[in-house]
Coordinates of C-alpha atoms in Angstrom, one line a residue:
X43 CA 0.0 0.0 0.0
X44 CA 1.2 3.5 -0.9
X45 CA 2.2 5.7 2.1
X46 CA 0.6 9.0 1.5
X47 CA 1.8 11.9 3.7
X48 CA 0.2 15.3 4.1
X49 CA 0.8 18.6 5.8
X50 CA -1.9 20.1 8.0
X51 CA -3.7 23.1 6.5
X52 CA -3.4 26.5 8.2
X53 CA -6.3 27.5 10.4
X54 CA -8.9 30.0 9.0
X55 CA -8.0 33.4 10.3
X56 CA -10.3 36.4 10.4
X57 CA -8.9 39.9 10.9
X58 CA -10.7 41.8 13.6
X59 CA -10.4 45.4 14.7
X60 CA -8.2 44.4 17.6
X61 CA -6.2 41.6 15.9
X62 CA -6.5 38.2 14.3
X63 CA -8.9 35.5 15.4
X64 CA -8.9 31.8 14.6
X65 CA -11.8 29.4 14.2
X66 CA -12.4 26.2 16.2
X67 CA -15.1 23.8 15.0
X68 CA -16.5 20.5 16.1
X69 CA -19.4 18.7 14.5
X70 CA -22.1 16.3 15.6
X71 CA -23.2 14.5 12.4
X72 CA -26.5 12.7 12.4
X73 CA -26.5 9.9 9.9
X74 CA -29.6 7.8 9.2
X75 CA -28.8 4.1 9.4
X76 CA -29.4 2.3 6.2
X77 CA -31.9 -0.4 7.3
X78 CA -35.4 -1.2 6.2
X79 CA -36.9 -1.1 9.7
X80 CA -36.6 1.4 12.6
X81 CA -34.3 1.1 15.6
X82 CA -36.9 -0.4 18.0
X83 CA -39.8 -1.4 15.8
X84 CA -40.5 -3.1 12.5
X85 CA -42.0 0.0 10.9
X86 CA -40.7 0.9 7.4
X87 CA -38.0 3.6 7.0
X88 CA -39.0 4.3 3.4
X89 CA -38.8 7.9 2.4
X90 CA -41.7 9.7 0.8
X91 CA -44.5 7.5 2.2
X92 CA -47.9 9.0 3.1
X93 CA -47.6 11.0 6.3
X94 CA -48.0 8.9 9.5
X95 CA -48.2 5.7 7.5
X96 CA -44.8 4.2 8.7
X97 CA -45.6 4.3 12.4
X98 CA -45.7 1.3 14.7
X99 CA -47.4 1.4 18.1
X100 CA -44.1 1.7 19.9
X101 CA -43.1 4.7 17.7
X102 CA -46.4 6.4 18.5
X103 CA -45.8 6.1 22.3
X104 CA -48.8 3.9 22.9
X105 CA -49.2 2.7 26.5
X106 CA -47.6 -0.7 27.2
X107 CA -45.6 -0.9 24.0
X108 CA -42.0 -2.1 24.5
X109 CA -38.9 -1.4 22.3
X110 CA -37.1 -4.3 20.6
X111 CA -33.6 -3.6 19.4
X112 CA -33.0 -4.0 15.6
X113 CA -29.8 -6.1 15.2
X114 CA -29.3 -4.7 11.7
X115 CA -28.9 -1.2 13.1
X116 CA -26.3 -2.3 15.6
X117 CA -24.4 -4.1 12.9
X118 CA -24.4 -0.9 10.7
X119 CA -23.1 1.2 13.7
X120 CA -20.3 -1.3 14.3
X121 CA -19.4 -1.3 10.6
X122 CA -19.3 2.5 10.6
X123 CA -17.1 2.5 13.7
X124 CA -14.7 0.0 12.0
X125 CA -14.6 2.1 8.9
X126 CA -13.6 5.1 11.0
X127 CA -10.8 3.1 12.7
X128 CA -12.7 3.5 16.0
X129 CA -12.9 1.4 19.1
X130 CA -16.0 -0.9 19.3
X131 CA -17.5 -1.2 22.8
X132 CA -18.7 -4.7 23.4
X133 CA -21.0 -3.4 26.2
X134 CA -23.1 -0.3 25.6
X135 CA -26.4 1.0 27.1
X136 CA -29.4 3.1 26.2
X137 CA -30.7 6.1 28.1
X138 CA -33.8 8.2 28.0
X139 CA -33.4 11.8 27.1
X140 CA -36.5 13.5 28.3
X141 CA -38.0 16.6 26.6
X142 CA -41.4 17.6 25.2
X143 CA -42.0 18.3 21.6
X144 CA -45.0 17.6 19.4
X145 CA -43.1 15.3 17.0
X146 CA -41.8 13.2 19.9
X147 CA -44.8 11.2 21.0
X148 CA -43.1 9.2 23.7
X149 CA -42.0 12.4 25.5
X150 CA -38.4 11.1 25.4
X151 CA -35.7 10.0 23.0
X152 CA -33.8 6.8 23.5
X153 CA -30.1 7.5 23.1
X154 CA -26.7 6.5 24.4
X155 CA -25.2 9.3 26.4
X156 CA -22.9 7.5 28.8
X157 CA -22.1 4.2 27.2
X158 CA -22.0 4.5 23.3
X159 CA -21.5 1.6 21.1
X160 CA -18.5 3.2 19.3
X161 CA -15.6 5.0 21.0
X162 CA -12.7 7.0 19.7
X163 CA -11.6 6.9 16.0
X164 CA -10.3 9.3 13.4
X165 CA -10.9 10.5 9.8
X166 CA -8.3 11.9 7.3
X167 CA -9.9 14.9 5.6
X168 CA -8.0 15.9 2.4
X169 CA -8.0 19.5 1.3
X170 CA -6.0 19.2 -1.9
X171 CA -2.5 20.3 -2.7
X172 CA -0.9 17.9 -0.3
X173 CA -2.9 19.2 2.7
X174 CA -5.0 17.1 5.0
X175 CA -6.4 17.3 8.6
X176 CA -6.8 14.3 10.9
X177 CA -10.1 14.8 12.7
X178 CA -10.5 12.8 15.9
X179 CA -13.9 11.1 16.5
X180 CA -14.9 11.2 20.1
X181 CA -17.8 8.7 19.9
X182 CA -20.6 7.3 17.8
X183 CA -23.9 6.4 19.5
X184 CA -27.2 5.1 18.3
X185 CA -30.4 7.0 18.9
X186 CA -34.0 7.5 17.7
X187 CA -34.9 10.2 15.3
X188 CA -37.9 12.5 16.0
X189 CA -40.8 13.2 13.7
X190 CA -41.3 16.3 11.6
X191 CA -43.4 19.3 12.4
X192 CA -44.8 21.1 9.3
X193 CA -45.7 24.8 9.7
X194 CA -46.2 25.9 6.1
X195 CA -49.4 24.0 5.1
X196 CA -51.9 26.1 6.9
X197 CA -51.8 29.7 8.2
X198 CA -53.4 28.8 11.5
X199 CA -52.3 25.2 12.3
X200 CA -49.1 23.1 12.3
X201 CA -49.1 19.4 11.3
X202 CA -47.0 16.5 12.6
X203 CA -45.6 13.6 10.4
X204 CA -44.3 10.7 12.6
X205 CA -42.9 8.6 9.7
X206 CA -39.3 9.5 10.8
X207 CA -40.0 8.9 14.5
X208 CA -37.9 6.0 15.7
X209 CA -35.7 5.8 12.6
X210 CA -32.2 4.8 13.7
X211 CA -29.5 7.5 13.7
X212 CA -25.8 7.3 14.3
X213 CA -24.6 10.5 15.9
X214 CA -20.9 10.9 15.0
X215 CA -19.3 13.4 17.4
X216 CA -15.9 14.9 16.5
X217 CA -13.3 16.6 18.7
X218 CA -12.8 20.4 18.1
X219 CA -10.1 19.6 15.5
X220 CA -11.6 21.4 12.5
X221 CA -10.2 24.9 11.8
X222 CA -12.2 26.4 9.0
X223 CA -15.5 26.4 7.0
X224 CA -14.0 24.5 4.0
X225 CA -12.6 21.9 6.4
X226 CA -15.9 21.4 8.0
X227 CA -17.7 20.8 4.7
X228 CA -14.9 18.5 3.6
X229 CA -15.1 16.5 6.9
X230 CA -18.9 16.0 6.4
X231 CA -18.2 15.0 2.8
X232 CA -15.5 12.5 3.9
X233 CA -17.9 10.9 6.4
X234 CA -20.6 10.7 3.8
X235 CA -18.1 9.0 1.3
X236 CA -17.0 6.4 3.9
X237 CA -20.5 5.5 4.9
X238 CA -21.6 5.2 1.3
X239 CA -18.7 2.9 0.6
X240 CA -19.7 0.9 3.7
X241 CA -23.4 0.9 2.8
X242 CA -24.4 2.1 6.3
X243 CA -26.0 5.5 5.3
X244 CA -27.0 6.7 1.8
X245 CA -25.9 10.3 2.7
X246 CA -28.9 11.9 1.1
X247 CA -28.8 15.4 2.6
X248 CA -31.9 16.6 0.7
X249 CA -34.0 13.9 2.4
X250 CA -32.5 14.7 5.8
X251 CA -30.6 11.4 6.0
X252 CA -27.4 13.2 6.8
X253 CA -27.4 16.5 8.7
X254 CA -25.0 18.2 11.1
X255 CA -25.0 20.3 14.2
X256 CA -22.0 22.6 14.0
X257 CA -20.2 24.0 17.1
X258 CA -18.3 27.2 16.4
X259 CA -16.0 29.2 18.6
X260 CA -13.2 31.7 18.1
X261 CA -9.9 32.2 19.8
X262 CA -6.7 34.2 19.5
X263 CA -3.7 32.8 17.6
X264 CA -1.7 30.5 20.0
X265 CA -4.6 29.6 22.2
X266 CA -5.5 26.5 20.2
X267 CA -2.0 25.2 20.6
X268 CA -2.3 25.6 24.4
X269 CA -5.5 23.6 24.2
X270 CA -3.8 20.9 22.3
X271 CA -1.0 20.7 24.9
X272 CA -3.3 20.5 27.9
X273 CA -6.7 19.4 26.5
X274 CA -8.0 22.3 28.6
X275 CA -11.1 23.8 26.9
X276 CA -10.7 27.0 28.9
X277 CA -8.1 28.1 26.3
X278 CA -10.9 28.0 23.6
X279 CA -13.7 30.5 23.3
X280 CA -17.4 29.9 24.2
X281 CA -19.0 27.8 21.5
X282 CA -22.4 28.1 19.9
X283 CA -24.2 25.2 18.2
X284 CA -25.9 25.7 14.8
X285 CA -28.6 23.0 14.4
X286 CA -29.7 20.8 11.6
X287 CA -27.4 21.8 8.7
X288 CA -28.1 19.7 5.6
X289 CA -26.1 21.5 2.9
X290 CA -22.3 21.7 2.4
X291 CA -22.5 25.2 1.1
X292 CA -24.8 26.4 4.0
X293 CA -22.4 24.8 6.5
X294 CA -19.6 27.0 5.3
X295 CA -21.7 30.1 5.1
X296 CA -23.2 29.6 8.6
X297 CA -19.7 29.0 10.1
X298 CA -18.3 32.2 8.5
X299 CA -21.3 34.3 9.7
X300 CA -21.3 32.9 13.2
X301 CA -17.5 33.4 13.7
X302 CA -17.8 37.0 12.6
X303 CA -20.8 37.5 14.9
X304 CA -18.8 36.2 17.9
X305 CA -15.8 38.3 17.0
X306 CA -17.9 41.4 16.8
X307 CA -19.3 40.7 20.3
X308 CA -15.9 40.0 21.8
X309 CA -14.3 43.1 20.3
X310 CA -17.2 45.2 21.6
X311 CA -16.5 44.0 25.1
X312 CA -19.4 41.6 25.3
X313 CA -19.6 37.9 26.0
X314 CA -20.6 35.1 23.7
X315 CA -23.5 33.2 25.3
X316 CA -23.4 29.4 24.9
X317 CA -26.6 28.6 23.0
X318 CA -28.2 26.7 20.2
X319 CA -28.8 28.7 17.0
X320 CA -30.5 28.2 13.6
X321 CA -29.1 29.3 10.3
X322 CA -31.4 31.3 7.9
X323 CA -29.9 30.8 4.3
X324 CA -32.2 33.5 2.9
X325 CA -30.8 36.2 5.2
X326 CA -27.4 34.4 5.6
X327 CA -27.5 34.8 9.4
X328 CA -27.8 32.7 12.5
X329 CA -30.4 33.5 15.1
X330 CA -30.9 32.3 18.7
X331 CA -33.1 29.2 19.1
X332 CA -32.6 28.4 22.8
X333 CA -30.0 28.5 25.5
X334 CA -27.6 25.6 25.4
X335 CA -28.9 22.7 27.5
X336 CA -26.7 20.6 29.7
X337 CA -27.1 16.9 30.3
X338 CA -29.0 17.4 33.6
X339 CA -31.7 19.4 31.8
X340 CA -32.7 16.3 29.9
X341 CA -33.0 14.1 33.1
X342 CA -31.1 11.3 31.5
X343 CA -31.5 7.9 33.1
X344 CA -31.0 4.3 31.9
X345 CA -33.9 3.1 29.8
X346 CA -35.9 0.7 32.0
X347 CA -37.2 -1.3 29.0
X348 CA -33.8 -2.1 27.5
X349 CA -31.1 -4.2 29.0
X350 CA -27.4 -3.2 28.4
X351 CA -26.4 -4.1 24.9
X352 CA -23.7 -6.8 24.9
X353 CA -22.1 -8.0 21.6
X354 CA -19.4 -10.6 21.1
X355 CA -15.9 -9.9 19.7
X356 CA -16.3 -12.7 17.2
X357 CA -19.3 -11.0 15.7
X358 CA -17.4 -7.8 15.4
X359 CA -14.5 -9.7 13.8
X360 CA -16.9 -11.2 11.2
X361 CA -18.1 -7.7 10.3
X362 CA -14.5 -6.4 10.1
X363 CA -13.5 -9.3 7.8
X364 CA -16.4 -8.4 5.4
X365 CA -15.6 -4.7 5.2
X366 CA -15.1 -3.4 1.6
X367 CA -12.0 -1.5 0.5
X368 CA -12.4 2.0 1.8
X369 CA -11.8 5.3 -0.1
X370 CA -8.3 6.1 1.3
X371 CA -7.1 2.6 0.5
X372 CA -8.7 2.5 -2.9
X373 CA -7.2 5.9 -3.8
X374 CA -3.7 4.8 -2.7
X375 CA -4.1 1.6 -4.8
X376 CA -5.3 3.5 -7.9
X377 CA -2.2 5.8 -7.6
X378 CA 0.1 2.8 -7.2
X379 CA -1.4 0.3 -9.7
X380 CA -2.6 2.6 -12.4
X381 CA 0.0 5.4 -12.1
X382 CA -2.7 8.1 -11.5
X383 CA -2.2 11.5 -10.1
X384 CA -3.5 12.3 -6.7
X385 CA -6.2 14.5 -8.2
X386 CA -7.4 11.9 -10.7
X387 CA -7.5 9.2 -8.1
X388 CA -9.5 11.4 -5.8
X389 CA -12.1 12.1 -8.5
X390 CA -12.4 8.5 -9.4
X391 CA -12.8 7.3 -5.8
X392 CA -15.2 10.0 -4.8
X393 CA -18.2 7.6 -5.3
X394 CA -18.0 3.9 -5.0
X395 CA -19.9 3.4 -8.2
X396 CA -17.5 5.7 -10.1
X397 CA -14.5 3.7 -8.8
X398 CA -16.0 0.4 -9.8
X399 CA -16.8 1.7 -13.3
X400 CA -13.2 3.0 -13.8
X401 CA -11.7 -0.3 -12.6
X402 CA -13.7 -2.2 -15.3
X403 CA -12.6 0.2 -17.9
X404 CA -8.9 0.1 -16.9
X405 CA -8.6 -3.6 -16.3
X406 CA -5.7 -4.9 -18.4
X407 CA -5.4 -1.5 -20.1
X408 CA -3.5 1.8 -19.9
X409 CA -4.7 3.2 -16.5
X410 CA -3.8 6.9 -17.3
X411 CA -5.6 6.8 -20.6
X412 CA -8.6 5.1 -19.0
X413 CA -8.7 7.8 -16.3
X414 CA -8.6 10.6 -18.9
X415 CA -11.5 9.2 -20.8
X416 CA -13.6 8.4 -17.8
X417 CA -13.0 11.8 -16.1
X418 CA -12.9 14.2 -19.0
X419 CA -15.2 12.6 -21.6
X420 CA -17.7 10.5 -19.7
X421 CA -18.0 12.4 -16.4
X422 CA -18.0 15.7 -18.3
X423 CA -20.9 14.6 -20.5
X424 CA -22.8 13.0 -17.6
X425 CA -22.4 16.2 -15.5
X426 CA -23.6 18.4 -18.4
X427 CA -26.8 16.3 -18.6
X428 CA -27.1 16.0 -14.8
X429 CA -26.8 12.2 -14.9
X430 CA -24.9 9.8 -12.6
X431 CA -22.7 6.9 -13.6
X432 CA -25.6 4.5 -13.1
X433 CA -27.3 6.4 -16.0
X434 CA -24.4 6.2 -18.4
X435 CA -25.5 4.9 -21.8
X436 CA -21.9 3.8 -22.4
X437 CA -21.0 0.7 -20.4
X438 CA -17.6 0.2 -18.8
X439 CA -17.0 -2.6 -21.2
X440 CA -17.7 -0.4 -24.2
X441 CA -15.5 2.4 -23.0
X442 CA -12.7 -0.1 -22.3
X443 CA -13.2 -1.4 -25.9
X444 CA -12.8 2.2 -27.2
X445 CA -9.5 2.6 -25.3
X446 CA -8.3 -0.7 -26.7
X447 CA -9.0 0.5 -30.2
X448 CA -6.9 3.7 -29.5
X449 CA -4.0 1.7 -28.0
X450 CA -4.0 -0.8 -30.9
X451 CA -3.8 2.1 -33.4
X452 CA -7.1 1.2 -35.0
X453 CA -8.3 4.7 -34.4
X454 CA -6.7 8.0 -33.3
X455 CA -7.9 10.4 -30.7
X456 CA -10.0 12.5 -33.0
X457 CA -11.8 9.5 -34.4
X458 CA -12.2 8.1 -30.9
X459 CA -14.2 11.2 -29.9
X460 CA -16.5 10.7 -32.8
X461 CA -16.9 7.0 -32.0
X462 CA -17.6 7.9 -28.3
X463 CA -20.4 10.3 -29.4
X464 CA -22.1 7.7 -31.6
X465 CA -21.8 5.1 -28.8
X466 CA -23.1 7.5 -26.2
X467 CA -26.2 8.4 -28.3
X468 CA -27.0 5.0 -29.8
X469 CA -25.6 2.5 -27.3
X470 CA -23.7 0.7 -30.1
X471 CA -20.3 -0.9 -29.3
X472 CA -17.2 1.1 -30.5
X473 CA -15.7 -1.9 -32.4
X474 CA -18.9 -2.3 -34.4
X475 CA -19.1 1.5 -35.1
X476 CA -15.5 1.6 -36.3
X477 CA -16.1 -1.4 -38.6
X478 CA -19.4 -0.5 -40.1
X479 CA -18.8 3.3 -40.4
X480 CA -15.4 2.8 -42.0
X481 CA -13.6 4.8 -39.3
X482 CA -10.5 2.6 -39.0
X483 CA -7.3 4.5 -38.9
X484 CA -5.2 4.3 -42.1
X485 CA -1.8 2.7 -41.1
X486 CA -0.9 1.6 -44.7
X487 CA 2.3 3.5 -45.3
X488 CA 1.7 3.3 -49.1
X489 CA -1.6 5.1 -48.8
X490 CA -0.2 7.7 -46.5
X491 CA 2.8 8.3 -48.7
X492 CA 0.6 8.8 -51.7
X493 CA -1.4 11.5 -49.9
X494 CA 1.8 13.1 -48.6
X495 CA 3.3 13.2 -52.1
X496 CA 0.2 14.8 -53.5
X497 CA 0.1 17.6 -50.9
X498 CA 3.8 18.4 -51.3
X499 CA 3.7 18.4 -55.1
X500 CA 0.7 20.7 -55.0
X501 CA 2.2 23.3 -52.7
X502 CA 5.7 24.2 -53.7
X503 CA 5.6 27.6 -52.1
X504 CA 4.7 26.0 -48.7
X505 CA 7.5 23.5 -49.2
X506 CA 10.1 26.4 -49.4
X507 CA 8.5 28.1 -46.3
X508 CA 8.6 24.9 -44.3
X509 CA 12.3 24.3 -45.2
X510 CA 13.0 27.8 -43.8
X511 CA 10.8 27.3 -40.8
X512 CA 10.4 23.6 -39.8
X513 CA 7.4 24.5 -37.5
X514 CA 5.3 24.8 -40.7
X515 CA 5.5 21.0 -41.1
X516 CA 2.3 21.0 -39.1
X517 CA 0.4 22.6 -42.0
X518 CA 1.3 19.6 -44.3
X519 CA 0.3 17.2 -41.6
X520 CA -3.1 18.9 -41.3
X521 CA -3.6 18.8 -45.0
X522 CA -2.8 15.1 -45.2
X523 CA -5.2 14.4 -42.3
X524 CA -7.9 16.4 -44.1
X525 CA -7.3 14.5 -47.3
X526 CA -7.6 11.1 -45.6
X527 CA -10.7 12.1 -43.6
X528 CA -8.8 12.2 -40.4
X529 CA -8.0 8.5 -40.6
X530 CA -4.3 8.6 -41.2
X531 CA -2.0 7.9 -38.3
X532 CA -0.8 11.4 -37.2
X533 CA 2.6 10.2 -36.0
X534 CA 3.2 8.3 -39.2
X535 CA 2.2 11.4 -41.3
X536 CA 4.4 13.7 -39.3
X537 CA 7.4 11.4 -39.7
X538 CA 6.9 11.0 -43.4
X539 CA 6.4 14.7 -44.2
X540 CA 9.5 15.6 -42.2
X541 CA 11.5 12.9 -44.1
X542 CA 10.3 14.0 -47.5
X543 CA 11.0 17.7 -46.8
X544 CA 14.4 16.8 -45.5
X545 CA 13.8 18.3 -42.1

């Protein structure tokens, strides 16, 4: 495996009236577990169902209903922990987090405050140009999602949809290791990528399946280093939490606004109050939602209906043995095996489906050429038409066939683009297109020589100019290519023209 080393990026610095300030960011990412049933009931997790149709009695908080743990949710949490190089706790426990809200019919949420199923781990967040940040994971715990309150369907009433109530969430809590808005978005993106590779969360932010609470504070240069040395949070500023962010762009905008708001307060001699805030993308501002609660405000206590969760190491080992190749490892292998650049390998491994497609194209072929065609021609066309790799009308086998025709000399680059266009729009195989459309490259030196002789004989003035300025040999090559319908081998034409002109 290739050993990839990185430098840490510089922290985001904002210039204030009294000097520079640095950002300190930690995230709590809520990822919906990819299972068909909820955490403690057999109700469906299907998105888009009729309101209040995916609700079991236990989800609705009906009297006497008891929760039953979904083993699939536990397995997905363990798999996620392993993918984040985290410690798996063989004994964990569920607590009740008590609060009232209309979309929480039980009057409490079942969570894991004190004994989470996953302990400390880490994520490498790449920022390009050889820069990367290692972000420490503090914990991952399982908990129930709440329902959804709807306030815009009627001017006088609000509605509640309980379909999401009881859906399993993994809350992934980071340490305050993130130092800028771009890093925060890249961190969420990296978590999403890893979980999609693992199949533990689909990462659909539009559907609310992945959302983040962002904790932001500011400090003076040098204070963060003191925190790192001592792990004493008093060196860092008072943090505010921005709830329920479900857009990479909005995460960055909210962090920037909130940091500047806190700086303005501090430089005006005021204090930053620890609180929960909401981000308004229309106004590009955060606003106060409620004062920040502490654990005792929720009256946590062990859930009396659920025994401590005990899992066996052998079961964890079986899950670990079945883990797929993860993004960092796949990227390193692509660089090593196919000779790709760091950038190309990053693009190709961004999505597991893209990586699988590329590997089929590149198998037994020129990896760099395959990457160029997949990224520039195919991805470029799919992006233009707002399609994903799953929608590609050109299969990996067909694109691989096209690359084989290029390498064998049957077609040149110009013809290859024409063949690709026909294959993309018709679904026909490249080999069949080249054969039936008469697009095979002319490699017969006799035919090429005849075309070269004809062009040279018909342009004596250009011959004299080319002898005086050898760069003009390209004009003759262009004319020969035009005369042969672009089918001549450009390298052979260039060599022959230069030879006949005595250059």
